[in-house]
Structure formats: structure tokens, C-alpha cells
Amino acid sequence: GQNIDQPTEMTATEGAIVQINCTYQTSGFNGLFWYQQHAGEAPTFLSYNVLDGLEEKGRFSSFLSRSKGYSYLLLKELQMKDSASYLCAVMDSNYQLIWGAGTKLIIKP
Amino acid sequence: GAVVSQHPSWVICKSGTSVKIECRSLDFQATTMFWYRQFPKQSLMLMATSNEGSKATYEQGVEKDKFLINHASLTLSTLTVTSAHPEDSSFYICSARTQGGSDDSNQPQHFGDGTRLSIL
């Protein structure tokens, strides 16, 4: 079966750095997406990785290792507004998105 | 760029009513749009994939006669929940995939703001 695993919840302090991990087992791979979803709102696209390595975009970076079936989202200089759920999604061989359950990130002052 | 508009954002109606939700790509053309449902504290669940000019592809367990999808143009898809019941109350979200040259299959999905549907 297809499976995306990410922690249910994480807590971090304002100004700090946090890494949210995602491991996956899917039938084929055509890229991995990270989305941010604030409570009661729709997801917002953050990043896309299809090749191994680190993609940096401002305070957010995303890393992919296809051989390990692993990705992480790194958030630096955390702000209170970063409190949200972060969804990992993998596109399989049929170009279908397989969604993780999301990681709820709580930022404390 | 890549703005998706979804309307209405909130609907409260009586059981048995049919509700139509619109999803528009405002600044790009979307051959493919997706309809999701999300219950509180749960992950997104894909209901159907909507392709412009053809019939939608429904996920297993989703009743196509109850959730009617129409994708008549490259910028508009609609979802109609027919004869809605309280168990249909949920957060419905559409997304549209931007086009990327000859193949847009791996382009990111951009989401509308969602429609919160409450059936009394």
C-alpha cells in the first residue's frame, strides 16, 4: 500500500528552527510537495522537490532523499504566524497526490 | 500568480437541499481541477478529479450521482452536492493544477479558500 508518515504534532519556540520529517512508501515517485494549512483554511503551496537535495526558499527549506524515501521541511527564525499544519504529499507513478495526515506545529513565545 | 477562487465560503442549509460550489482559476487555465473533502483534524481526502470537457474521475466510495461535477471551461469547475444530509457537512476544497509546458502532471496544485458546508 501507499503510505506517508509525518509526526502528528510538534512544538517549537519563536525565533528557533524546526525540522518536520516525512517518510513515504508509494508506487512510483513523481515529486514531493509541502503545503501549509492554517486552521480552518485551505492549504497553501510551499515547495516541490523531485531531485535529491535541498531547496531553499526564504525561511523555509525542503530536502529530499529518494533512495531513503525521506523528506524534511526546515523552518528557520520561527514566527508565531508559522503555527499551522504542514502537509507532506507525494505524487505517485499515476501522478496522483498521496497526502500525509499533516504535522501540527505549535509555536510558543 | 496561480490564484484559485472558490465560492461560496460558507453555506448553511436544510437537509434535502442541493448546494453548488464553484471553483475558478483566476489567472491561469486549468485543464485539471480536484475536489477534496476534509473533516475536522483529518487529512485531505480526494473526492474526484475534474478534467475540462470530459467526465470527472471519482475516488472509490464517492457517489457520483450525489456529488455532481461539471468542468465546462478551462477556468471553472463546479461541485453540486445533491439532496444534502447532515453527514455531508464538511469542509470542501477545490484545487487547480497550473500548466507546465507539454506536461502539467507534476505541477503543484493551488487551492481555493474552501467551502464550509453545514447541513441542518
Tab-separated table of C-alpha atoms in Angstrom, chain A residues 30 33 35 37 40-45 48 87 91 95-97 99-101, chain B residues 36 38 43-44 59 91 93 97 103 105-113 116:
chain	number	residue	atom	x	y	z
A	30	ASN	CA	6.996	11.997	-9.384
A	33	PHE	CA	5.150	18.647	-2.120
A	35	TYR	CA	1.822	22.594	1.941
A	37	GLN	CA	-2.581	24.828	6.235
A	40	GLY	CA	-9.980	26.494	9.057
A	41	GLU	CA	-8.240	27.480	5.852
A	42	ALA	CA	-7.226	25.735	2.638
A	43	PRO	CA	-3.642	24.545	2.083
A	44	THR	CA	-1.040	26.838	0.580
A	45	PHE	CA	1.753	25.509	-1.617
A	48	TYR	CA	8.246	20.927	-4.559
A	87	LEU	CA	1.193	18.610	4.894
A	91	MET	CA	2.926	12.268	-6.397
A	95	TYR	CA	0.525	11.466	-10.962
A	96	GLN	CA	-1.921	11.111	-8.082
A	97	LEU	CA	-1.133	13.038	-4.909
A	99	TRP	CA	-1.372	13.055	1.275
A	100	GLY	CA	0.100	12.687	4.723
A	101	ALA	CA	-2.113	13.449	7.718
B	36	TYR	CA	-11.340	17.403	-1.734
B	38	GLN	CA	-11.714	17.450	4.897
B	43	SER	CA	-6.248	14.820	6.264
B	44	LEU	CA	-7.477	15.935	2.877
B	59	GLU	CA	-12.465	8.078	-5.991
B	91	PHE	CA	-15.026	21.450	4.524
B	93	ILE	CA	-11.798	22.394	-1.024
B	97	ARG	CA	-3.116	22.452	-11.313
B	103	ASP	CA	3.219	18.129	-19.344
B	105	SER	CA	1.135	16.364	-14.456
B	106	ASN	CA	3.741	17.244	-11.827
B	107	GLN	CA	2.800	20.878	-11.379
B	108	PRO	CA	1.701	21.932	-7.899
B	109	GLN	CA	-1.934	22.193	-7.007
B	110	HIS	CA	-3.167	25.573	-5.856
B	111	PHE	CA	-6.133	25.618	-3.546
B	112	GLY	CA	-9.235	27.708	-3.268
B	113	ASP	CA	-10.188	29.035	0.156
B	116	ARG	CA	-17.622	25.108	4.851
